[in-house]
Amino acid sequence: MTTFTFFRLKLLFTSIVQNFSEDICMSFIEKSKILLIATFILGSAAKPSSSAIFNVASDFSLTNNPNGAWRYGWSSSLGSRFNLYSNVGKQTPTIDLWYDSTKTIRAPFVVHNSTATPNNSHPTITYQPGQLGFHPGYYGEYSIIRWIAPEAGEYSLDTTFMGLDHVGLTTTDVHVLHNNSLLFSNLINGFGASSAKSFTTTGTVQAGDTIDFAVGYGSNQTYSYDSTGLDVTISTTPAGVSKTVPEPSTVLGLGGLALSAFLGKMRMKRQRQQQLARNRVSAIAFPSSPRLS
């Protein structure tokens, strides 16, 4: 909930309390009903959404591995033992790097452009602002970014792979696996948007399930010029939680309409009561004159 929405809610609630607490014509029961409605609106609008969104690039960390739900590592083949990268460094002064120091020429690896501008600091690679990439190993090792489900629920997945090498042009094989079962497989041949391959799906996960994003050295079986960009967004909803949680502004608007209608009804009731009271006073003060026969 935004700060603006919170203050709107606070002002609404304060106004309600001040206005009807001074109204001596309103019964205790009526005041209690209004308080209940206002409290419901405030509580519903303030209730946070249980959904979570994970993005592989914006969540990147050069400090932690594991990094929340994310892991950076490699395997010798698809579905074989996953090994965490244990070393950090720089591919260039502005490109962050995770790698395994026991592997030939620091490949496979994961890289991230930590700048807010396109980055051409590497002679053969162009990284877009904040972009994440990965590269297979010299002997065909797969570079893998793994997501581990923090809890059971439903998820939606949007994935895009693309070539980053603009000199030799990227030639890689890319894959998405759920608990080592293949969901998607394709080849990246080229550079930039024209080389991109995308995959979108929805499904369910249990706590601890893994979704792997892997890159290998392609059909030419050489690791040269194989930098591959990866864009992943995973949206999750815990089991038993509705996906259709209304926004606070929607709750505020609908709740405000309901409260306005209730207050309007109370005003009309009070006006009728006041009119009846005036009629009774008039009848007592000015009784009807007797008719002359």
PDB file of C-alpha atoms in Angstrom:
ATOM      1  CA  MET A   1       0.000   0.000   0.000  1.00  0.00           C
ATOM      2  CA  THR A   2       1.381   3.395  -0.984  1.00  0.00           C
ATOM      3  CA  THR A   3       1.901   6.217   1.513  1.00  0.00           C
ATOM      4  CA  PHE A   4      -0.686   8.287  -0.389  1.00  0.00           C
ATOM      5  CA  THR A   5      -3.333   5.568  -0.072  1.00  0.00           C
ATOM      6  CA  PHE A   6      -2.565   5.144   3.630  1.00  0.00           C
ATOM      7  CA  PHE A   7      -3.126   8.846   4.332  1.00  0.00           C
ATOM      8  CA  ARG A   8      -6.371   8.779   2.319  1.00  0.00           C
ATOM      9  CA  LEU A   9      -7.572   5.931   4.509  1.00  0.00           C
ATOM     10  CA  LYS A  10      -6.472   7.729   7.673  1.00  0.00           C
ATOM     11  CA  LEU A  11      -8.267  10.931   6.670  1.00  0.00           C
ATOM     12  CA  LEU A  12     -11.431   8.994   5.787  1.00  0.00           C
ATOM     13  CA  PHE A  13     -11.506   7.180   9.108  1.00  0.00           C
ATOM     14  CA  THR A  14     -10.735  10.334  11.134  1.00  0.00           C
ATOM     15  CA  SER A  15     -13.449  12.299   9.322  1.00  0.00           C
ATOM     16  CA  ILE A  16     -16.034   9.601   9.978  1.00  0.00           C
ATOM     17  CA  VAL A  17     -15.256   9.470  13.704  1.00  0.00           C
ATOM     18  CA  GLN A  18     -15.302  13.251  14.123  1.00  0.00           C
ATOM     19  CA  ASN A  19     -18.531  13.772  12.199  1.00  0.00           C
ATOM     20  CA  PHE A  20     -20.774  11.161  13.715  1.00  0.00           C
ATOM     21  CA  SER A  21     -19.409  11.329  17.290  1.00  0.00           C
ATOM     22  CA  GLU A  22     -20.828  14.850  17.554  1.00  0.00           C
ATOM     23  CA  ASP A  23     -24.213  13.910  16.134  1.00  0.00           C
ATOM     24  CA  ILE A  24     -26.509  13.571  19.162  1.00  0.00           C
ATOM     25  CA  CYS A  25     -29.429  12.513  16.967  1.00  0.00           C
ATOM     26  CA  MET A  26     -27.691   9.308  15.920  1.00  0.00           C
ATOM     27  CA  SER A  27     -28.360   6.246  18.031  1.00  0.00           C
ATOM     28  CA  PHE A  28     -25.655   4.115  19.601  1.00  0.00           C
ATOM     29  CA  ILE A  29     -26.540   1.231  17.263  1.00  0.00           C
ATOM     30  CA  GLU A  30     -26.218   3.441  14.174  1.00  0.00           C
ATOM     31  CA  LYS A  31     -22.833   4.724  15.340  1.00  0.00           C
ATOM     32  CA  SER A  32     -21.679   1.151  15.977  1.00  0.00           C
ATOM     33  CA  LYS A  33     -22.669   0.102  12.437  1.00  0.00           C
ATOM     34  CA  ILE A  34     -20.724   2.991  10.916  1.00  0.00           C
ATOM     35  CA  LEU A  35     -17.666   2.175  13.012  1.00  0.00           C
ATOM     36  CA  LEU A  36     -17.807  -1.453  11.849  1.00  0.00           C
ATOM     37  CA  ILE A  37     -18.037  -0.439   8.176  1.00  0.00           C
ATOM     38  CA  ALA A  38     -15.172   2.048   8.476  1.00  0.00           C
ATOM     39  CA  THR A  39     -12.987  -0.468  10.311  1.00  0.00           C
ATOM     40  CA  PHE A  40     -13.679  -3.091   7.630  1.00  0.00           C
ATOM     41  CA  ILE A  41     -12.704  -0.669   4.849  1.00  0.00           C
ATOM     42  CA  LEU A  42      -9.510   0.330   6.608  1.00  0.00           C
ATOM     43  CA  GLY A  43      -8.515  -3.237   7.404  1.00  0.00           C
ATOM     44  CA  SER A  44      -9.285  -4.587   3.926  1.00  0.00           C
ATOM     45  CA  ALA A  45      -7.426  -1.827   2.104  1.00  0.00           C
ATOM     46  CA  ALA A  46      -4.419  -2.107   4.374  1.00  0.00           C
ATOM     47  CA  LYS A  47      -4.178  -5.886   3.953  1.00  0.00           C
ATOM     48  CA  PRO A  48      -1.018  -6.658   1.917  1.00  0.00           C
ATOM     49  CA  SER A  49      -1.064  -8.922  -1.121  1.00  0.00           C
ATOM     50  CA  SER A  50       0.412 -12.379  -0.511  1.00  0.00           C
ATOM     51  CA  SER A  51       1.817 -12.614  -4.038  1.00  0.00           C
ATOM     52  CA  ALA A  52       5.571 -12.390  -4.629  1.00  0.00           C
ATOM     53  CA  ILE A  53       7.546 -11.425  -7.731  1.00  0.00           C
ATOM     54  CA  PHE A  54      11.097 -12.571  -8.425  1.00  0.00           C
ATOM     55  CA  ASN A  55      13.278 -11.118 -11.189  1.00  0.00           C
ATOM     56  CA  VAL A  56      16.632 -12.681 -11.948  1.00  0.00           C
ATOM     57  CA  ALA A  57      18.334  -9.422 -12.960  1.00  0.00           C
ATOM     58  CA  SER A  58      16.968  -6.956 -10.412  1.00  0.00           C
ATOM     59  CA  ASP A  59      17.419  -9.523  -7.599  1.00  0.00           C
ATOM     60  CA  PHE A  60      21.077 -10.135  -8.530  1.00  0.00           C
ATOM     61  CA  SER A  61      23.659 -10.093  -5.749  1.00  0.00           C
ATOM     62  CA  LEU A  62      27.452 -10.133  -5.959  1.00  0.00           C
ATOM     63  CA  THR A  63      27.578 -10.683  -2.197  1.00  0.00           C
ATOM     64  CA  ASN A  64      25.356 -13.693  -1.572  1.00  0.00           C
ATOM     65  CA  ASN A  65      25.142 -17.118  -3.174  1.00  0.00           C
ATOM     66  CA  PRO A  66      22.621 -18.492  -2.260  1.00  0.00           C
ATOM     67  CA  ASN A  67      20.795 -15.206  -2.787  1.00  0.00           C
ATOM     68  CA  GLY A  68      17.283 -15.518  -1.390  1.00  0.00           C
ATOM     69  CA  ALA A  69      15.420 -17.847  -3.755  1.00  0.00           C
ATOM     70  CA  TRP A  70      18.221 -17.668  -6.350  1.00  0.00           C
ATOM     71  CA  ARG A  71      21.347 -19.818  -6.786  1.00  0.00           C
ATOM     72  CA  TYR A  72      24.206 -19.297  -9.270  1.00  0.00           C
ATOM     73  CA  GLY A  73      26.101 -22.412 -10.338  1.00  0.00           C
ATOM     74  CA  TRP A  74      26.927 -25.028 -12.937  1.00  0.00           C
ATOM     75  CA  SER A  75      26.611 -28.730 -13.779  1.00  0.00           C
ATOM     76  CA  SER A  76      28.501 -31.068 -16.074  1.00  0.00           C
ATOM     77  CA  SER A  77      25.273 -32.094 -17.845  1.00  0.00           C
ATOM     78  CA  LEU A  78      21.572 -31.286 -17.664  1.00  0.00           C
ATOM     79  CA  GLY A  79      20.068 -32.736 -14.511  1.00  0.00           C
ATOM     80  CA  SER A  80      23.396 -33.714 -12.950  1.00  0.00           C
ATOM     81  CA  ARG A  81      24.750 -32.425  -9.621  1.00  0.00           C
ATOM     82  CA  PHE A  82      24.380 -28.669  -9.183  1.00  0.00           C
ATOM     83  CA  ASN A  83      27.507 -26.843  -7.983  1.00  0.00           C
ATOM     84  CA  LEU A  84      27.396 -23.328  -6.540  1.00  0.00           C
ATOM     85  CA  TYR A  85      29.809 -20.739  -7.866  1.00  0.00           C
ATOM     86  CA  SER A  86      32.128 -19.853  -5.008  1.00  0.00           C
ATOM     87  CA  ASN A  87      34.138 -16.977  -6.457  1.00  0.00           C
ATOM     88  CA  VAL A  88      33.260 -13.383  -7.341  1.00  0.00           C
ATOM     89  CA  GLY A  89      35.116 -10.909  -9.491  1.00  0.00           C
ATOM     90  CA  LYS A  90      34.831  -8.608 -12.475  1.00  0.00           C
ATOM     91  CA  GLN A  91      34.643  -9.536 -16.140  1.00  0.00           C
ATOM     92  CA  THR A  92      35.389  -5.866 -16.807  1.00  0.00           C
ATOM     93  CA  PRO A  93      35.537  -3.017 -14.241  1.00  0.00           C
ATOM     94  CA  THR A  94      31.740  -2.554 -14.476  1.00  0.00           C
ATOM     95  CA  ILE A  95      30.569  -6.140 -15.111  1.00  0.00           C
ATOM     96  CA  ASP A  96      30.031  -8.322 -12.023  1.00  0.00           C
ATOM     97  CA  LEU A  97      31.027 -11.991 -12.199  1.00  0.00           C
ATOM     98  CA  TRP A  98      30.257 -15.256 -10.387  1.00  0.00           C
ATOM     99  CA  TYR A  99      32.509 -18.205 -11.337  1.00  0.00           C
ATOM    100  CA  ASP A 100      34.324 -21.317 -10.106  1.00  0.00           C
ATOM    101  CA  SER A 101      38.072 -20.814  -9.790  1.00  0.00           C
ATOM    102  CA  THR A 102      38.699 -24.514 -10.480  1.00  0.00           C
ATOM    103  CA  LYS A 103      37.318 -24.232 -14.022  1.00  0.00           C
ATOM    104  CA  THR A 104      39.296 -23.328 -17.148  1.00  0.00           C
ATOM    105  CA  ILE A 105      39.511 -19.550 -17.820  1.00  0.00           C
ATOM    106  CA  ARG A 106      36.748 -18.832 -15.296  1.00  0.00           C
ATOM    107  CA  ALA A 107      34.030 -20.444 -17.460  1.00  0.00           C
ATOM    108  CA  PRO A 108      31.199 -21.296 -16.964  1.00  0.00           C
ATOM    109  CA  PHE A 109      30.042 -18.104 -15.231  1.00  0.00           C
ATOM    110  CA  VAL A 110      27.219 -15.642 -14.507  1.00  0.00           C
ATOM    111  CA  VAL A 111      27.599 -11.909 -15.205  1.00  0.00           C
ATOM    112  CA  HIS A 112      25.588  -8.772 -14.478  1.00  0.00           C
ATOM    113  CA  ASN A 113      25.779  -5.229 -15.826  1.00  0.00           C
ATOM    114  CA  SER A 114      25.661  -3.128 -12.673  1.00  0.00           C
ATOM    115  CA  THR A 115      25.324   0.131 -14.604  1.00  0.00           C
ATOM    116  CA  ALA A 116      22.194   1.952 -15.755  1.00  0.00           C
ATOM    117  CA  THR A 117      23.445   2.333 -19.341  1.00  0.00           C
ATOM    118  CA  PRO A 118      24.308  -0.017 -22.231  1.00  0.00           C
ATOM    119  CA  ASN A 119      27.734  -1.458 -21.500  1.00  0.00           C
ATOM    120  CA  ASN A 120      30.337  -2.164 -24.196  1.00  0.00           C
ATOM    121  CA  SER A 121      33.305  -2.496 -21.842  1.00  0.00           C
ATOM    122  CA  HIS A 122      33.864  -6.039 -23.144  1.00  0.00           C
ATOM    123  CA  PRO A 123      35.209  -6.011 -26.732  1.00  0.00           C
ATOM    124  CA  THR A 124      32.752  -8.611 -28.101  1.00  0.00           C
ATOM    125  CA  ILE A 125      29.704  -8.218 -25.842  1.00  0.00           C
ATOM    126  CA  THR A 126      27.011  -5.589 -25.359  1.00  0.00           C
ATOM    127  CA  TYR A 127      25.077  -5.643 -22.082  1.00  0.00           C
ATOM    128  CA  GLN A 128      21.861  -3.681 -21.703  1.00  0.00           C
ATOM    129  CA  PRO A 129      21.267  -1.641 -18.496  1.00  0.00           C
ATOM    130  CA  GLY A 130      21.006  -3.967 -15.504  1.00  0.00           C
ATOM    131  CA  GLN A 131      21.124  -7.025 -17.767  1.00  0.00           C
ATOM    132  CA  LEU A 132      22.126 -10.468 -16.541  1.00  0.00           C
ATOM    133  CA  GLY A 133      23.933 -13.018 -18.668  1.00  0.00           C
ATOM    134  CA  PHE A 134      25.631 -16.385 -18.388  1.00  0.00           C
ATOM    135  CA  HIS A 135      28.160 -18.445 -20.330  1.00  0.00           C
ATOM    136  CA  PRO A 136      28.851 -22.199 -20.721  1.00  0.00           C
ATOM    137  CA  GLY A 137      32.164 -23.829 -19.832  1.00  0.00           C
ATOM    138  CA  TYR A 138      35.176 -24.787 -21.900  1.00  0.00           C
ATOM    139  CA  TYR A 139      34.299 -28.504 -21.702  1.00  0.00           C
ATOM    140  CA  GLY A 140      30.582 -28.049 -22.264  1.00  0.00           C
ATOM    141  CA  GLU A 141      29.603 -27.442 -18.642  1.00  0.00           C
ATOM    142  CA  TYR A 142      26.211 -25.826 -18.230  1.00  0.00           C
ATOM    143  CA  SER A 143      25.976 -22.496 -16.492  1.00  0.00           C
ATOM    144  CA  ILE A 144      22.806 -22.566 -14.407  1.00  0.00           C
ATOM    145  CA  ILE A 145      20.706 -20.090 -12.487  1.00  0.00           C
ATOM    146  CA  ARG A 146      18.396 -21.901 -10.109  1.00  0.00           C
ATOM    147  CA  TRP A 147      15.231 -20.637  -8.417  1.00  0.00           C
ATOM    148  CA  ILE A 148      13.979 -22.516  -5.339  1.00  0.00           C
ATOM    149  CA  ALA A 149      10.307 -22.155  -4.413  1.00  0.00           C
ATOM    150  CA  PRO A 150      10.081 -20.651  -0.907  1.00  0.00           C
ATOM    151  CA  GLU A 151       6.604 -22.138  -0.340  1.00  0.00           C
ATOM    152  CA  ALA A 152       3.927 -24.179  -2.056  1.00  0.00           C
ATOM    153  CA  GLY A 153       1.590 -22.422  -4.468  1.00  0.00           C
ATOM    154  CA  GLU A 154       0.926 -21.391  -8.037  1.00  0.00           C
ATOM    155  CA  TYR A 155       3.448 -19.639 -10.241  1.00  0.00           C
ATOM    156  CA  SER A 156       3.680 -17.918 -13.605  1.00  0.00           C
ATOM    157  CA  LEU A 157       6.984 -17.839 -15.459  1.00  0.00           C
ATOM    158  CA  ASP A 158       8.209 -15.497 -18.204  1.00  0.00           C
ATOM    159  CA  THR A 159      11.640 -16.271 -19.657  1.00  0.00           C
ATOM    160  CA  THR A 160      13.684 -14.834 -22.511  1.00  0.00           C
ATOM    161  CA  PHE A 161      17.134 -15.912 -23.701  1.00  0.00           C
ATOM    162  CA  MET A 162      19.134 -13.913 -26.266  1.00  0.00           C
ATOM    163  CA  GLY A 163      22.616 -13.715 -27.757  1.00  0.00           C
ATOM    164  CA  LEU A 164      24.989 -11.096 -26.322  1.00  0.00           C
ATOM    165  CA  ASP A 165      28.071 -11.623 -28.512  1.00  0.00           C
ATOM    166  CA  HIS A 166      28.037  -9.220 -31.440  1.00  0.00           C
ATOM    167  CA  VAL A 167      31.407 -10.260 -32.928  1.00  0.00           C
ATOM    168  CA  GLY A 168      31.451 -14.053 -33.204  1.00  0.00           C
ATOM    169  CA  LEU A 169      27.667 -14.238 -32.600  1.00  0.00           C
ATOM    170  CA  THR A 170      26.252 -16.428 -29.854  1.00  0.00           C
ATOM    171  CA  THR A 171      25.636 -20.144 -30.549  1.00  0.00           C
ATOM    172  CA  THR A 172      24.203 -21.847 -27.451  1.00  0.00           C
ATOM    173  CA  ASP A 173      21.559 -24.312 -26.327  1.00  0.00           C
ATOM    174  CA  VAL A 174      19.195 -23.063 -23.610  1.00  0.00           C
ATOM    175  CA  HIS A 175      16.839 -24.910 -21.287  1.00  0.00           C
ATOM    176  CA  VAL A 176      14.289 -24.540 -18.482  1.00  0.00           C
ATOM    177  CA  LEU A 177      13.811 -27.444 -16.070  1.00  0.00           C
ATOM    178  CA  HIS A 178      11.400 -28.004 -13.169  1.00  0.00           C
ATOM    179  CA  ASN A 179      12.877 -30.476 -10.670  1.00  0.00           C
ATOM    180  CA  ASN A 180      15.213 -31.639 -13.473  1.00  0.00           C
ATOM    181  CA  SER A 181      12.272 -32.328 -15.809  1.00  0.00           C
ATOM    182  CA  LEU A 182      12.612 -30.427 -19.077  1.00  0.00           C
ATOM    183  CA  LEU A 183      10.012 -27.696 -19.684  1.00  0.00           C
ATOM    184  CA  PHE A 184      11.689 -25.851 -22.562  1.00  0.00           C
ATOM    185  CA  SER A 185      14.661 -26.270 -24.875  1.00  0.00           C
ATOM    186  CA  ASN A 186      15.908 -24.217 -27.827  1.00  0.00           C
ATOM    187  CA  LEU A 187      18.954 -22.823 -29.621  1.00  0.00           C
ATOM    188  CA  ILE A 188      20.281 -19.270 -29.607  1.00  0.00           C
ATOM    189  CA  ASN A 189      22.027 -18.295 -32.827  1.00  0.00           C
ATOM    190  CA  GLY A 190      22.884 -14.630 -33.303  1.00  0.00           C
ATOM    191  CA  PHE A 191      22.869 -11.372 -31.383  1.00  0.00           C
ATOM    192  CA  GLY A 192      20.226  -9.191 -29.757  1.00  0.00           C
ATOM    193  CA  ALA A 193      16.456  -9.226 -30.119  1.00  0.00           C
ATOM    194  CA  SER A 194      16.481 -11.140 -33.422  1.00  0.00           C
ATOM    195  CA  SER A 195      18.108 -14.106 -31.668  1.00  0.00           C
ATOM    196  CA  ALA A 196      15.729 -14.137 -28.688  1.00  0.00           C
ATOM    197  CA  LYS A 197      13.761 -17.204 -27.648  1.00  0.00           C
ATOM    198  CA  SER A 198      10.977 -16.852 -25.085  1.00  0.00           C
ATOM    199  CA  PHE A 199       9.044 -19.255 -22.905  1.00  0.00           C
ATOM    200  CA  THR A 200       5.970 -18.593 -20.759  1.00  0.00           C
ATOM    201  CA  THR A 201       4.123 -21.047 -18.561  1.00  0.00           C
ATOM    202  CA  THR A 202       2.103 -21.448 -15.372  1.00  0.00           C
ATOM    203  CA  GLY A 203       2.008 -24.270 -12.875  1.00  0.00           C
ATOM    204  CA  THR A 204       2.230 -25.328  -9.256  1.00  0.00           C
ATOM    205  CA  VAL A 205       5.234 -25.814  -7.000  1.00  0.00           C
ATOM    206  CA  GLN A 206       5.895 -27.323  -3.612  1.00  0.00           C
ATOM    207  CA  ALA A 207       8.230 -25.677  -1.134  1.00  0.00           C
ATOM    208  CA  GLY A 208      11.785 -26.546  -2.180  1.00  0.00           C
ATOM    209  CA  ASP A 209      10.983 -27.245  -5.844  1.00  0.00           C
ATOM    210  CA  THR A 210      13.654 -26.060  -8.264  1.00  0.00           C
ATOM    211  CA  ILE A 211      13.375 -24.278 -11.592  1.00  0.00           C
ATOM    212  CA  ASP A 212      16.675 -24.190 -13.497  1.00  0.00           C
ATOM    213  CA  PHE A 213      17.695 -21.923 -16.366  1.00  0.00           C
ATOM    214  CA  ALA A 214      20.649 -23.450 -18.184  1.00  0.00           C
ATOM    215  CA  VAL A 215      22.954 -22.573 -21.075  1.00  0.00           C
ATOM    216  CA  GLY A 216      25.255 -24.974 -22.934  1.00  0.00           C
ATOM    217  CA  TYR A 217      27.804 -24.430 -25.700  1.00  0.00           C
ATOM    218  CA  GLY A 218      25.450 -25.266 -28.559  1.00  0.00           C
ATOM    219  CA  SER A 219      25.548 -27.485 -31.608  1.00  0.00           C
ATOM    220  CA  ASN A 220      29.031 -26.320 -32.646  1.00  0.00           C
ATOM    221  CA  GLN A 221      30.369 -27.592 -29.291  1.00  0.00           C
ATOM    222  CA  THR A 222      32.723 -24.677 -28.747  1.00  0.00           C
ATOM    223  CA  TYR A 223      32.448 -22.229 -25.880  1.00  0.00           C
ATOM    224  CA  SER A 224      33.751 -19.174 -27.775  1.00  0.00           C
ATOM    225  CA  TYR A 225      31.377 -16.209 -28.229  1.00  0.00           C
ATOM    226  CA  ASP A 226      28.647 -17.875 -26.203  1.00  0.00           C
ATOM    227  CA  SER A 227      27.522 -15.133 -23.809  1.00  0.00           C
ATOM    228  CA  THR A 228      23.743 -15.410 -23.467  1.00  0.00           C
ATOM    229  CA  GLY A 229      21.343 -12.936 -21.891  1.00  0.00           C
ATOM    230  CA  LEU A 230      18.669 -14.158 -19.491  1.00  0.00           C
ATOM    231  CA  ASP A 231      15.502 -12.361 -18.416  1.00  0.00           C
ATOM    232  CA  VAL A 232      13.286 -14.218 -15.931  1.00  0.00           C
ATOM    233  CA  THR A 233      10.265 -13.068 -13.958  1.00  0.00           C
ATOM    234  CA  ILE A 234       8.485 -15.492 -11.636  1.00  0.00           C
ATOM    235  CA  SER A 235       5.216 -14.483  -9.967  1.00  0.00           C
ATOM    236  CA  THR A 236       3.944 -16.707  -7.179  1.00  0.00           C
ATOM    237  CA  THR A 237       0.746 -17.017  -5.152  1.00  0.00           C
ATOM    238  CA  PRO A 238       0.828 -19.215  -2.014  1.00  0.00           C
ATOM    239  CA  ALA A 239      -1.490 -22.223  -1.886  1.00  0.00           C
ATOM    240  CA  GLY A 240      -4.971 -21.337  -0.669  1.00  0.00           C
ATOM    241  CA  VAL A 241      -4.629 -17.622  -1.439  1.00  0.00           C
ATOM    242  CA  SER A 242      -6.801 -16.034  -4.122  1.00  0.00           C
ATOM    243  CA  LYS A 243      -4.959 -14.374  -6.995  1.00  0.00           C
ATOM    244  CA  THR A 244      -7.668 -11.741  -7.313  1.00  0.00           C
ATOM    245  CA  VAL A 245      -6.765  -9.567  -4.342  1.00  0.00           C
ATOM    246  CA  PRO A 246      -8.209  -6.071  -4.943  1.00  0.00           C
ATOM    247  CA  GLU A 247      -5.922  -3.072  -4.828  1.00  0.00           C
ATOM    248  CA  PRO A 248      -6.217  -0.797  -1.762  1.00  0.00           C
ATOM    249  CA  SER A 249      -7.532   2.007  -3.984  1.00  0.00           C
ATOM    250  CA  THR A 250     -10.320  -0.286  -5.240  1.00  0.00           C
ATOM    251  CA  VAL A 251     -11.279  -1.297  -1.715  1.00  0.00           C
ATOM    252  CA  LEU A 252     -11.224   2.340  -0.667  1.00  0.00           C
ATOM    253  CA  GLY A 253     -13.454   3.385  -3.564  1.00  0.00           C
ATOM    254  CA  LEU A 254     -16.036   0.616  -3.189  1.00  0.00           C
ATOM    255  CA  GLY A 255     -16.002   0.861   0.584  1.00  0.00           C
ATOM    256  CA  GLY A 256     -16.427   4.612   0.396  1.00  0.00           C
ATOM    257  CA  LEU A 257     -19.482   4.187  -1.837  1.00  0.00           C
ATOM    258  CA  ALA A 258     -21.022   1.698   0.582  1.00  0.00           C
ATOM    259  CA  LEU A 259     -20.339   3.953   3.536  1.00  0.00           C
ATOM    260  CA  SER A 260     -21.737   6.993   1.719  1.00  0.00           C
ATOM    261  CA  ALA A 261     -24.917   5.079   0.896  1.00  0.00           C
ATOM    262  CA  PHE A 262     -25.309   4.000   4.522  1.00  0.00           C
ATOM    263  CA  LEU A 263     -24.729   7.537   5.813  1.00  0.00           C
ATOM    264  CA  GLY A 264     -27.220   8.889   3.269  1.00  0.00           C
ATOM    265  CA  LYS A 265     -29.814   6.417   4.480  1.00  0.00           C
ATOM    266  CA  MET A 266     -29.178   7.489   8.081  1.00  0.00           C
ATOM    267  CA  ARG A 267     -29.536  11.178   7.155  1.00  0.00           C
ATOM    268  CA  MET A 268     -32.858  10.552   5.412  1.00  0.00           C
ATOM    269  CA  LYS A 269     -34.080   8.615   8.446  1.00  0.00           C
ATOM    270  CA  ARG A 270     -33.090  11.441  10.798  1.00  0.00           C
ATOM    271  CA  GLN A 271     -34.739  14.037   8.539  1.00  0.00           C
ATOM    272  CA  ARG A 272     -38.008  12.074   8.579  1.00  0.00           C
ATOM    273  CA  GLN A 273     -37.827  11.762  12.360  1.00  0.00           C
ATOM    274  CA  GLN A 274     -37.134  15.481  12.736  1.00  0.00           C
ATOM    275  CA  GLN A 275     -40.039  16.353  10.422  1.00  0.00           C
ATOM    276  CA  LEU A 276     -42.397  14.123  12.402  1.00  0.00           C
ATOM    277  CA  ALA A 277     -41.211  15.791  15.623  1.00  0.00           C
ATOM    278  CA  ARG A 278     -41.862  19.254  14.167  1.00  0.00           C
ATOM    279  CA  ASN A 279     -45.327  18.167  13.056  1.00  0.00           C
ATOM    280  CA  ARG A 280     -46.124  16.939  16.574  1.00  0.00           C
ATOM    281  CA  VAL A 281     -44.915  20.230  18.105  1.00  0.00           C
ATOM    282  CA  SER A 282     -47.039  22.207  15.639  1.00  0.00           C
ATOM    283  CA  ALA A 283     -50.093  20.108  16.449  1.00  0.00           C
ATOM    284  CA  ILE A 284     -49.673  20.789  20.185  1.00  0.00           C
ATOM    285  CA  ALA A 285     -48.918  24.504  19.871  1.00  0.00           C
ATOM    286  CA  PHE A 286     -51.553  25.262  17.229  1.00  0.00           C
ATOM    287  CA  PRO A 287     -54.509  22.921  17.630  1.00  0.00           C
ATOM    288  CA  SER A 288     -57.098  22.976  14.877  1.00  0.00           C
ATOM    289  CA  SER A 289     -59.929  25.551  15.385  1.00  0.00           C
ATOM    290  CA  PRO A 290     -63.405  24.101  15.980  1.00  0.00           C
ATOM    291  CA  ARG A 291     -65.653  24.242  12.975  1.00  0.00           C
ATOM    292  CA  LEU A 292     -68.650  26.660  13.254  1.00  0.00           C
ATOM    293  CA  SER A 293     -72.018  25.080  12.701  1.00  0.00           C
TER     294      SER A 293
END
